[in-house]
Amino acid sequence: MKITKLGHCAMVIEEGAARLLTDPGSFTVEVQDTQTGLDAIVITHEHQDHFHIDSVKKLLETNPGVRVITNSAVAALLQKEGIAAEVVGDGQSGEVKGVPIEGYGKDHAPIYGTMGLVENTGYFIGGRLYFPGDNFHNPNKQLDVLALPVAGPWMKMSEAIDFVKLLKPRIAFGVHDGMITPSFRGFVGMALKMFAAGVEYVSLQDGESREF
């Protein structure tokens, strides 16, 4: 599996014959809008840093036949724009060119009160990678690679560390980090080395690719 981190939560995942783009949001418009050869766009939830409607429209134009896979809430928003989506929510599954995509979780993590409470679906891709979106929902599955949220108004670092300790992936890399300076991203790896021994942590820079 090859993963290219475009920035924040936008990633290009290449597995088998499939090329997938996750969460094309407002932080990464310029780089995500240039992506071609996509088979599917996978969207965890409707917040702007994960779902930028103008980018989705552009990608549909420049990637003929690309599919949009998301939950029912985002699918409803897309329907208002005349865009069809395939719903893979909590407990549901689909596939793209033989690559399985499974949905886990229903809710965005709380920020404060009812702020930001929307449907959030984490996706287990290719039987190896888990990307939880904006929640630390446990899929109760053995996983190899974890896309780990490391910063945001809905989380704190101790929760990220506990999530890694709970899931025990072979390797993790940071996402949801578009609001922090790149120089701080290495702190996460230091913390995990101290408290989650046995899990390799990779600090992927924006635009960096790696084989997992």
PDB file of N, CA and C in Angstrom, residues 84-180:
ATOM      1  N   ALA A  84     -24.259  12.047  -6.993  1.00  0.00           N
ATOM      2  CA  ALA A  84     -24.596  10.763  -6.394  1.00  0.00           C
ATOM      3  C   ALA A  84     -23.415  10.237  -5.593  1.00  0.00           C
ATOM      4  N   ALA A  85     -23.709   9.607  -4.461  1.00  0.00           N
ATOM      5  CA  ALA A  85     -22.670   9.020  -3.627  1.00  0.00           C
ATOM      6  C   ALA A  85     -23.101   7.625  -3.195  1.00  0.00           C
ATOM      7  N   GLU A  86     -22.128   6.793  -2.919  1.00  0.00           N
ATOM      8  CA  GLU A  86     -22.374   5.460  -2.385  1.00  0.00           C
ATOM      9  C   GLU A  86     -22.212   5.516  -0.874  1.00  0.00           C
ATOM     10  N   VAL A  87     -23.239   5.098  -0.153  1.00  0.00           N
ATOM     11  CA  VAL A  87     -23.235   5.195   1.300  1.00  0.00           C
ATOM     12  C   VAL A  87     -22.588   3.957   1.908  1.00  0.00           C
ATOM     13  N   VAL A  88     -21.510   4.195   2.635  1.00  0.00           N
ATOM     14  CA  VAL A  88     -20.883   3.160   3.468  1.00  0.00           C
ATOM     15  C   VAL A  88     -20.763   3.765   4.856  1.00  0.00           C
ATOM     16  N   GLY A  89     -21.740   3.456   5.692  1.00  0.00           N
ATOM     17  CA  GLY A  89     -21.763   3.976   7.047  1.00  0.00           C
ATOM     18  C   GLY A  89     -21.307   2.934   8.046  1.00  0.00           C
ATOM     19  N   ASP A  90     -21.609   3.184   9.303  1.00  0.00           N
ATOM     20  CA  ASP A  90     -21.201   2.278  10.370  1.00  0.00           C
ATOM     21  C   ASP A  90     -21.750   0.872  10.132  1.00  0.00           C
ATOM     22  N   GLY A  91     -20.862  -0.097  10.117  1.00  0.00           N
ATOM     23  CA  GLY A  91     -21.274  -1.486   9.933  1.00  0.00           C
ATOM     24  C   GLY A  91     -21.514  -1.880   8.488  1.00  0.00           C
ATOM     25  N   GLN A  92     -21.283  -0.966   7.558  1.00  0.00           N
ATOM     26  CA  GLN A  92     -21.491  -1.258   6.144  1.00  0.00           C
ATOM     27  C   GLN A  92     -20.149  -1.401   5.431  1.00  0.00           C
ATOM     28  N   SER A  93     -20.189  -1.929   4.224  1.00  0.00           N
ATOM     29  CA  SER A  93     -18.945  -2.129   3.478  1.00  0.00           C
ATOM     30  C   SER A  93     -19.184  -1.977   1.987  1.00  0.00           C
ATOM     31  N   GLY A  94     -18.102  -1.729   1.270  1.00  0.00           N
ATOM     32  CA  GLY A  94     -18.112  -1.635  -0.181  1.00  0.00           C
ATOM     33  C   GLY A  94     -16.756  -2.067  -0.691  1.00  0.00           C
ATOM     34  N   GLU A  95     -16.520  -1.846  -1.973  1.00  0.00           N
ATOM     35  CA  GLU A  95     -15.206  -2.165  -2.522  1.00  0.00           C
ATOM     36  C   GLU A  95     -14.943  -1.309  -3.750  1.00  0.00           C
ATOM     37  N   VAL A  96     -13.666  -1.071  -3.997  1.00  0.00           N
ATOM     38  CA  VAL A  96     -13.231  -0.329  -5.175  1.00  0.00           C
ATOM     39  C   VAL A  96     -12.124  -1.136  -5.836  1.00  0.00           C
ATOM     40  N   LYS A  97     -12.404  -1.669  -7.013  1.00  0.00           N
ATOM     41  CA  LYS A  97     -11.442  -2.485  -7.749  1.00  0.00           C
ATOM     42  C   LYS A  97     -10.853  -3.590  -6.881  1.00  0.00           C
ATOM     43  N   GLY A  98     -11.726  -4.238  -6.139  1.00  0.00           N
ATOM     44  CA  GLY A  98     -11.308  -5.351  -5.300  1.00  0.00           C
ATOM     45  C   GLY A  98     -10.759  -4.966  -3.950  1.00  0.00           C
ATOM     46  N   VAL A  99     -10.649  -3.682  -3.667  1.00  0.00           N
ATOM     47  CA  VAL A  99     -10.148  -3.208  -2.375  1.00  0.00           C
ATOM     48  C   VAL A  99     -11.334  -2.963  -1.445  1.00  0.00           C
ATOM     49  N   PRO A 100     -11.442  -3.697  -0.345  1.00  0.00           N
ATOM     50  CA  PRO A 100     -12.586  -3.521   0.557  1.00  0.00           C
ATOM     51  C   PRO A 100     -12.504  -2.214   1.338  1.00  0.00           C
ATOM     52  N   ILE A 101     -13.677  -1.612   1.562  1.00  0.00           N
ATOM     53  CA  ILE A 101     -13.799  -0.393   2.364  1.00  0.00           C
ATOM     54  C   ILE A 101     -14.920  -0.617   3.367  1.00  0.00           C
ATOM     55  N   GLU A 102     -14.591  -0.562   4.653  1.00  0.00           N
ATOM     56  CA  GLU A 102     -15.558  -0.829   5.706  1.00  0.00           C
ATOM     57  C   GLU A 102     -15.741   0.407   6.573  1.00  0.00           C
ATOM     58  N   GLY A 103     -16.981   0.676   6.965  1.00  0.00           N
ATOM     59  CA  GLY A 103     -17.289   1.838   7.769  1.00  0.00           C
ATOM     60  C   GLY A 103     -17.438   1.514   9.245  1.00  0.00           C
ATOM     61  N   TYR A 104     -16.892   2.399  10.111  1.00  0.00           N
ATOM     62  CA  TYR A 104     -16.958   2.208  11.560  1.00  0.00           C
ATOM     63  C   TYR A 104     -17.230   3.532  12.259  1.00  0.00           C
ATOM     64  N   GLY A 105     -18.184   3.513  13.169  1.00  0.00           N
ATOM     65  CA  GLY A 105     -18.497   4.692  13.971  1.00  0.00           C
ATOM     66  C   GLY A 105     -19.601   5.538  13.374  1.00  0.00           C
ATOM     67  N   LYS A 106     -20.252   6.325  14.249  1.00  0.00           N
ATOM     68  CA  LYS A 106     -21.392   7.133  13.819  1.00  0.00           C
ATOM     69  C   LYS A 106     -21.257   8.622  14.120  1.00  0.00           C
ATOM     70  N   ASP A 107     -20.479   8.982  15.121  1.00  0.00           N
ATOM     71  CA  ASP A 107     -20.517  10.348  15.623  1.00  0.00           C
ATOM     72  C   ASP A 107     -19.152  11.029  15.610  1.00  0.00           C
ATOM     73  N   HIS A 108     -19.177  12.315  15.282  1.00  0.00           N
ATOM     74  CA  HIS A 108     -17.998  13.152  15.456  1.00  0.00           C
ATOM     75  C   HIS A 108     -17.740  13.304  16.953  1.00  0.00           C
ATOM     76  N   ALA A 109     -16.481  13.309  17.336  1.00  0.00           N
ATOM     77  CA  ALA A 109     -16.155  13.517  18.747  1.00  0.00           C
ATOM     78  C   ALA A 109     -16.650  14.887  19.201  1.00  0.00           C
ATOM     79  N   PRO A 110     -17.103  15.017  20.445  1.00  0.00           N
ATOM     80  CA  PRO A 110     -17.622  16.310  20.919  1.00  0.00           C
ATOM     81  C   PRO A 110     -16.534  17.364  21.018  1.00  0.00           C
ATOM     82  N   ILE A 111     -16.886  18.589  20.672  1.00  0.00           N
ATOM     83  CA  ILE A 111     -15.996  19.737  20.848  1.00  0.00           C
ATOM     84  C   ILE A 111     -16.416  20.479  22.115  1.00  0.00           C
ATOM     85  N   TYR A 112     -17.652  20.950  22.125  1.00  0.00           N
ATOM     86  CA  TYR A 112     -18.247  21.529  23.328  1.00  0.00           C
ATOM     87  C   TYR A 112     -19.748  21.612  23.100  1.00  0.00           C
ATOM     88  N   GLY A 113     -20.510  21.033  24.013  1.00  0.00           N
ATOM     89  CA  GLY A 113     -21.954  21.021  23.836  1.00  0.00           C
ATOM     90  C   GLY A 113     -22.324  20.314  22.540  1.00  0.00           C
ATOM     91  N   THR A 114     -23.138  20.980  21.747  1.00  0.00           N
ATOM     92  CA  THR A 114     -23.570  20.387  20.475  1.00  0.00           C
ATOM     93  C   THR A 114     -22.725  20.862  19.293  1.00  0.00           C
ATOM     94  N   MET A 115     -21.698  21.654  19.566  1.00  0.00           N
ATOM     95  CA  MET A 115     -20.872  22.183  18.479  1.00  0.00           C
ATOM     96  C   MET A 115     -20.251  21.049  17.659  1.00  0.00           C
ATOM     97  N   GLY A 116     -20.453  21.111  16.357  1.00  0.00           N
ATOM     98  CA  GLY A 116     -19.773  20.201  15.446  1.00  0.00           C
ATOM     99  C   GLY A 116     -20.256  18.770  15.462  1.00  0.00           C
ATOM    100  N   LEU A 117     -21.375  18.500  16.119  1.00  0.00           N
ATOM    101  CA  LEU A 117     -21.845  17.121  16.200  1.00  0.00           C
ATOM    102  C   LEU A 117     -22.515  16.716  14.887  1.00  0.00           C
ATOM    103  N   VAL A 118     -21.806  15.931  14.095  1.00  0.00           N
ATOM    104  CA  VAL A 118     -22.296  15.443  12.814  1.00  0.00           C
ATOM    105  C   VAL A 118     -21.968  13.961  12.715  1.00  0.00           C
ATOM    106  N   GLU A 119     -22.504  13.334  11.695  1.00  0.00           N
ATOM    107  CA  GLU A 119     -22.168  11.929  11.461  1.00  0.00           C
ATOM    108  C   GLU A 119     -20.714  11.824  10.992  1.00  0.00           C
ATOM    109  N   ASN A 120     -19.957  10.966  11.640  1.00  0.00           N
ATOM    110  CA  ASN A 120     -18.557  10.727  11.284  1.00  0.00           C
ATOM    111  C   ASN A 120     -18.339   9.227  11.120  1.00  0.00           C
ATOM    112  N   THR A 121     -17.759   8.856  10.002  1.00  0.00           N
ATOM    113  CA  THR A 121     -17.499   7.446   9.735  1.00  0.00           C
ATOM    114  C   THR A 121     -16.011   7.227   9.515  1.00  0.00           C
ATOM    115  N   GLY A 122     -15.430   6.339  10.307  1.00  0.00           N
ATOM    116  CA  GLY A 122     -14.060   5.920  10.072  1.00  0.00           C
ATOM    117  C   GLY A 122     -14.035   4.829   9.020  1.00  0.00           C
ATOM    118  N   TYR A 123     -12.953   4.759   8.244  1.00  0.00           N
ATOM    119  CA  TYR A 123     -12.888   3.769   7.167  1.00  0.00           C
ATOM    120  C   TYR A 123     -11.665   2.870   7.305  1.00  0.00           C
ATOM    121  N   PHE A 124     -11.933   1.573   7.205  1.00  0.00           N
ATOM    122  CA  PHE A 124     -10.907   0.535   7.205  1.00  0.00           C
ATOM    123  C   PHE A 124     -10.720   0.124   5.749  1.00  0.00           C
ATOM    124  N   ILE A 125      -9.540   0.401   5.219  1.00  0.00           N
ATOM    125  CA  ILE A 125      -9.309   0.298   3.774  1.00  0.00           C
ATOM    126  C   ILE A 125      -8.291  -0.795   3.458  1.00  0.00           C
ATOM    127  N   GLY A 126      -8.681  -1.665   2.552  1.00  0.00           N
ATOM    128  CA  GLY A 126      -7.764  -2.696   2.087  1.00  0.00           C
ATOM    129  C   GLY A 126      -7.400  -3.726   3.125  1.00  0.00           C
ATOM    130  N   GLY A 127      -8.178  -3.808   4.194  1.00  0.00           N
ATOM    131  CA  GLY A 127      -7.887  -4.771   5.242  1.00  0.00           C
ATOM    132  C   GLY A 127      -6.639  -4.441   6.034  1.00  0.00           C
ATOM    133  N   ARG A 128      -6.116  -3.193   5.872  1.00  0.00           N
ATOM    134  CA  ARG A 128      -4.854  -2.843   6.526  1.00  0.00           C
ATOM    135  C   ARG A 128      -4.874  -1.481   7.192  1.00  0.00           C
ATOM    136  N   LEU A 129      -5.429  -0.482   6.520  1.00  0.00           N
ATOM    137  CA  LEU A 129      -5.356   0.905   6.987  1.00  0.00           C
ATOM    138  C   LEU A 129      -6.667   1.326   7.633  1.00  0.00           C
ATOM    139  N   TYR A 130      -6.566   1.930   8.822  1.00  0.00           N
ATOM    140  CA  TYR A 130      -7.745   2.499   9.467  1.00  0.00           C
ATOM    141  C   TYR A 130      -7.574   4.009   9.592  1.00  0.00           C
ATOM    142  N   PHE A 131      -8.553   4.732   9.060  1.00  0.00           N
ATOM    143  CA  PHE A 131      -8.598   6.195   9.128  1.00  0.00           C
ATOM    144  C   PHE A 131      -9.894   6.563   9.847  1.00  0.00           C
ATOM    145  N   PRO A 132      -9.814   6.987  11.121  1.00  0.00           N
ATOM    146  CA  PRO A 132     -11.034   7.164  11.916  1.00  0.00           C
ATOM    147  C   PRO A 132     -11.793   8.454  11.698  1.00  0.00           C
ATOM    148  N   GLY A 133     -11.267   9.368  10.863  1.00  0.00           N
ATOM    149  CA  GLY A 133     -11.915  10.671  10.768  1.00  0.00           C
ATOM    150  C   GLY A 133     -11.741  11.406  12.078  1.00  0.00           C
ATOM    151  N   ASP A 134     -12.783  12.105  12.538  1.00  0.00           N
ATOM    152  CA  ASP A 134     -12.674  12.905  13.760  1.00  0.00           C
ATOM    153  C   ASP A 134     -13.337  12.194  14.935  1.00  0.00           C
ATOM    154  N   ASN A 135     -12.801  11.062  15.282  1.00  0.00           N
ATOM    155  CA  ASN A 135     -13.238  10.338  16.467  1.00  0.00           C
ATOM    156  C   ASN A 135     -12.246   9.223  16.726  1.00  0.00           C
ATOM    157  N   PHE A 136     -12.099   8.842  17.978  1.00  0.00           N
ATOM    158  CA  PHE A 136     -11.254   7.703  18.313  1.00  0.00           C
ATOM    159  C   PHE A 136     -12.143   6.480  18.519  1.00  0.00           C
ATOM    160  N   HIS A 137     -12.857   6.111  17.452  1.00  0.00           N
ATOM    161  CA  HIS A 137     -13.751   4.955  17.509  1.00  0.00           C
ATOM    162  C   HIS A 137     -12.949   3.688  17.256  1.00  0.00           C
ATOM    163  N   ASN A 138     -13.107   2.722  18.136  1.00  0.00           N
ATOM    164  CA  ASN A 138     -12.401   1.445  18.017  1.00  0.00           C
ATOM    165  C   ASN A 138     -13.154   0.517  17.068  1.00  0.00           C
ATOM    166  N   PRO A 139     -12.538   0.109  15.949  1.00  0.00           N
ATOM    167  CA  PRO A 139     -13.233  -0.798  15.033  1.00  0.00           C
ATOM    168  C   PRO A 139     -13.215  -2.240  15.499  1.00  0.00           C
ATOM    169  N   ASN A 140     -12.501  -2.500  16.597  1.00  0.00           N
ATOM    170  CA  ASN A 140     -12.394  -3.870  17.124  1.00  0.00           C
ATOM    171  C   ASN A 140     -11.918  -4.840  16.053  1.00  0.00           C
ATOM    172  N   LYS A 141     -10.881  -4.420  15.350  1.00  0.00           N
ATOM    173  CA  LYS A 141     -10.281  -5.255  14.316  1.00  0.00           C
ATOM    174  C   LYS A 141      -8.766  -5.169  14.423  1.00  0.00           C
ATOM    175  N   GLN A 142      -8.121  -6.235  13.994  1.00  0.00           N
ATOM    176  CA  GLN A 142      -6.672  -6.197  13.871  1.00  0.00           C
ATOM    177  C   GLN A 142      -6.311  -5.305  12.695  1.00  0.00           C
ATOM    178  N   LEU A 143      -5.450  -4.324  12.921  1.00  0.00           N
ATOM    179  CA  LEU A 143      -5.066  -3.456  11.824  1.00  0.00           C
ATOM    180  C   LEU A 143      -3.559  -3.313  11.774  1.00  0.00           C
ATOM    181  N   ASP A 144      -3.083  -2.970  10.596  1.00  0.00           N
ATOM    182  CA  ASP A 144      -1.653  -2.866  10.354  1.00  0.00           C
ATOM    183  C   ASP A 144      -1.186  -1.419  10.420  1.00  0.00           C
ATOM    184  N   VAL A 145      -1.937  -0.521   9.770  1.00  0.00           N
ATOM    185  CA  VAL A 145      -1.538   0.883   9.646  1.00  0.00           C
ATOM    186  C   VAL A 145      -2.661   1.772  10.175  1.00  0.00           C
ATOM    187  N   LEU A 146      -2.284   2.756  10.981  1.00  0.00           N
ATOM    188  CA  LEU A 146      -3.261   3.688  11.549  1.00  0.00           C
ATOM    189  C   LEU A 146      -2.936   5.108  11.119  1.00  0.00           C
ATOM    190  N   ALA A 147      -3.923   5.789  10.514  1.00  0.00           N
ATOM    191  CA  ALA A 147      -3.831   7.226  10.266  1.00  0.00           C
ATOM    192  C   ALA A 147      -4.347   7.908  11.524  1.00  0.00           C
ATOM    193  N   LEU A 148      -3.448   8.440  12.319  1.00  0.00           N
ATOM    194  CA  LEU A 148      -3.752   8.886  13.672  1.00  0.00           C
ATOM    195  C   LEU A 148      -3.977  10.395  13.741  1.00  0.00           C
ATOM    196  N   PRO A 149      -5.180  10.849  14.122  1.00  0.00           N
ATOM    197  CA  PRO A 149      -5.375  12.279  14.356  1.00  0.00           C
ATOM    198  C   PRO A 149      -4.489  12.748  15.510  1.00  0.00           C
ATOM    199  N   VAL A 150      -3.779  13.859  15.304  1.00  0.00           N
ATOM    200  CA  VAL A 150      -2.828  14.300  16.325  1.00  0.00           C
ATOM    201  C   VAL A 150      -3.112  15.699  16.871  1.00  0.00           C
ATOM    202  N   ALA A 151      -4.057  16.426  16.297  1.00  0.00           N
ATOM    203  CA  ALA A 151      -4.364  17.766  16.795  1.00  0.00           C
ATOM    204  C   ALA A 151      -5.767  18.158  16.356  1.00  0.00           C
ATOM    205  N   GLY A 152      -6.441  18.957  17.181  1.00  0.00           N
ATOM    206  CA  GLY A 152      -7.763  19.431  16.799  1.00  0.00           C
ATOM    207  C   GLY A 152      -8.556  19.874  18.011  1.00  0.00           C
ATOM    208  N   PRO A 153      -9.613  20.648  17.805  1.00  0.00           N
ATOM    209  CA  PRO A 153     -10.405  21.164  18.918  1.00  0.00           C
ATOM    210  C   PRO A 153     -11.229  20.086  19.619  1.00  0.00           C
ATOM    211  N   TRP A 154     -11.307  18.898  19.032  1.00  0.00           N
ATOM    212  CA  TRP A 154     -12.114  17.819  19.605  1.00  0.00           C
ATOM    213  C   TRP A 154     -11.276  16.783  20.350  1.00  0.00           C
ATOM    214  N   MET A 155      -9.964  16.974  20.444  1.00  0.00           N
ATOM    215  CA  MET A 155      -9.108  15.929  21.000  1.00  0.00           C
ATOM    216  C   MET A 155      -7.969  16.525  21.825  1.00  0.00           C
ATOM    217  N   LYS A 156      -7.325  15.652  22.607  1.00  0.00           N
ATOM    218  CA  LYS A 156      -6.084  16.009  23.284  1.00  0.00           C
ATOM    219  C   LYS A 156      -5.080  14.876  23.075  1.00  0.00           C
ATOM    220  N   MET A 157      -3.810  15.169  23.260  1.00  0.00           N
ATOM    221  CA  MET A 157      -2.755  14.233  22.933  1.00  0.00           C
ATOM    222  C   MET A 157      -2.870  12.921  23.706  1.00  0.00           C
ATOM    223  N   SER A 158      -3.292  12.983  24.955  1.00  0.00           N
ATOM    224  CA  SER A 158      -3.412  11.753  25.748  1.00  0.00           C
ATOM    225  C   SER A 158      -4.405  10.785  25.110  1.00  0.00           C
ATOM    226  N   GLU A 159      -5.456  11.324  24.482  1.00  0.00           N
ATOM    227  CA  GLU A 159      -6.436  10.458  23.817  1.00  0.00           C
ATOM    228  C   GLU A 159      -5.817   9.774  22.603  1.00  0.00           C
ATOM    229  N   ALA A 160      -4.988  10.497  21.871  1.00  0.00           N
ATOM    230  CA  ALA A 160      -4.327   9.899  20.716  1.00  0.00           C
ATOM    231  C   ALA A 160      -3.391   8.782  21.149  1.00  0.00           C
ATOM    232  N   ILE A 161      -2.645   9.019  22.216  1.00  0.00           N
ATOM    233  CA  ILE A 161      -1.731   7.988  22.718  1.00  0.00           C
ATOM    234  C   ILE A 161      -2.507   6.770  23.198  1.00  0.00           C
ATOM    235  N   ASP A 162      -3.590   6.988  23.947  1.00  0.00           N
ATOM    236  CA  ASP A 162      -4.403   5.863  24.422  1.00  0.00           C
ATOM    237  C   ASP A 162      -5.012   5.081  23.260  1.00  0.00           C
ATOM    238  N   PHE A 163      -5.380   5.793  22.203  1.00  0.00           N
ATOM    239  CA  PHE A 163      -5.956   5.131  21.019  1.00  0.00           C
ATOM    240  C   PHE A 163      -4.932   4.197  20.380  1.00  0.00           C
ATOM    241  N   VAL A 164      -3.710   4.663  20.251  1.00  0.00           N
ATOM    242  CA  VAL A 164      -2.655   3.822  19.694  1.00  0.00           C
ATOM    243  C   VAL A 164      -2.410   2.608  20.585  1.00  0.00           C
ATOM    244  N   LYS A 165      -2.372   2.821  21.885  1.00  0.00           N
ATOM    245  CA  LYS A 165      -2.141   1.712  22.815  1.00  0.00           C
ATOM    246  C   LYS A 165      -3.266   0.689  22.759  1.00  0.00           C
ATOM    247  N   LEU A 166      -4.471   1.170  22.517  1.00  0.00           N
ATOM    248  CA  LEU A 166      -5.633   0.280  22.442  1.00  0.00           C
ATOM    249  C   LEU A 166      -5.630  -0.535  21.155  1.00  0.00           C
ATOM    250  N   LEU A 167      -5.367   0.123  20.029  1.00  0.00           N
ATOM    251  CA  LEU A 167      -5.464  -0.551  18.731  1.00  0.00           C
ATOM    252  C   LEU A 167      -4.212  -1.358  18.383  1.00  0.00           C
ATOM    253  N   LYS A 168      -3.055  -0.932  18.895  1.00  0.00           N
ATOM    254  CA  LYS A 168      -1.798  -1.646  18.681  1.00  0.00           C
ATOM    255  C   LYS A 168      -1.496  -1.890  17.193  1.00  0.00           C
ATOM    256  N   PRO A 169      -1.487  -0.850  16.366  1.00  0.00           N
ATOM    257  CA  PRO A 169      -1.098  -1.049  14.968  1.00  0.00           C
ATOM    258  C   PRO A 169       0.404  -1.320  14.880  1.00  0.00           C
ATOM    259  N   ARG A 170       0.818  -1.871  13.776  1.00  0.00           N
ATOM    260  CA  ARG A 170       2.262  -2.042  13.549  1.00  0.00           C
ATOM    261  C   ARG A 170       2.925  -0.693  13.373  1.00  0.00           C
ATOM    262  N   ILE A 171       2.228   0.198  12.672  1.00  0.00           N
ATOM    263  CA  ILE A 171       2.799   1.503  12.352  1.00  0.00           C
ATOM    264  C   ILE A 171       1.682   2.540  12.322  1.00  0.00           C
ATOM    265  N   ALA A 172       1.998   3.762  12.724  1.00  0.00           N
ATOM    266  CA  ALA A 172       1.024   4.861  12.698  1.00  0.00           C
ATOM    267  C   ALA A 172       1.683   6.093  12.094  1.00  0.00           C
ATOM    268  N   PHE A 173       0.867   6.925  11.480  1.00  0.00           N
ATOM    269  CA  PHE A 173       1.356   8.213  10.993  1.00  0.00           C
ATOM    270  C   PHE A 173       0.312   9.277  11.291  1.00  0.00           C
ATOM    271  N   GLY A 174       0.761  10.515  11.426  1.00  0.00           N
ATOM    272  CA  GLY A 174      -0.115  11.585  11.866  1.00  0.00           C
ATOM    273  C   GLY A 174      -0.934  12.207  10.752  1.00  0.00           C
ATOM    274  N   VAL A 175      -2.203  12.470  11.066  1.00  0.00           N
ATOM    275  CA  VAL A 175      -3.094  13.244  10.202  1.00  0.00           C
ATOM    276  C   VAL A 175      -3.837  14.241  11.089  1.00  0.00           C
ATOM    277  N   HIS A 176      -4.707  15.017  10.490  1.00  0.00           N
ATOM    278  CA  HIS A 176      -5.455  16.064  11.182  1.00  0.00           C
ATOM    279  C   HIS A 176      -4.493  17.009  11.896  1.00  0.00           C
ATOM    280  N   ASP A 177      -3.476  17.432  11.150  1.00  0.00           N
ATOM    281  CA  ASP A 177      -2.428  18.270  11.723  1.00  0.00           C
ATOM    282  C   ASP A 177      -2.226  19.556  10.934  1.00  0.00           C
ATOM    283  N   GLY A 178      -3.218  19.915  10.129  1.00  0.00           N
ATOM    284  CA  GLY A 178      -3.082  21.112   9.299  1.00  0.00           C
ATOM    285  C   GLY A 178      -3.052  22.409  10.073  1.00  0.00           C
ATOM    286  N   MET A 179      -3.447  22.368  11.352  1.00  0.00           N
ATOM    287  CA  MET A 179      -3.489  23.600  12.147  1.00  0.00           C
ATOM    288  C   MET A 179      -2.270  23.775  13.035  1.00  0.00           C
ATOM    289  N   ILE A 180      -1.293  22.856  12.947  1.00  0.00           N
ATOM    290  CA  ILE A 180      -0.095  22.997  13.768  1.00  0.00           C
ATOM    291  C   ILE A 180       1.130  23.126  12.870  1.00  0.00           C
TER     292      ILE A 180
END
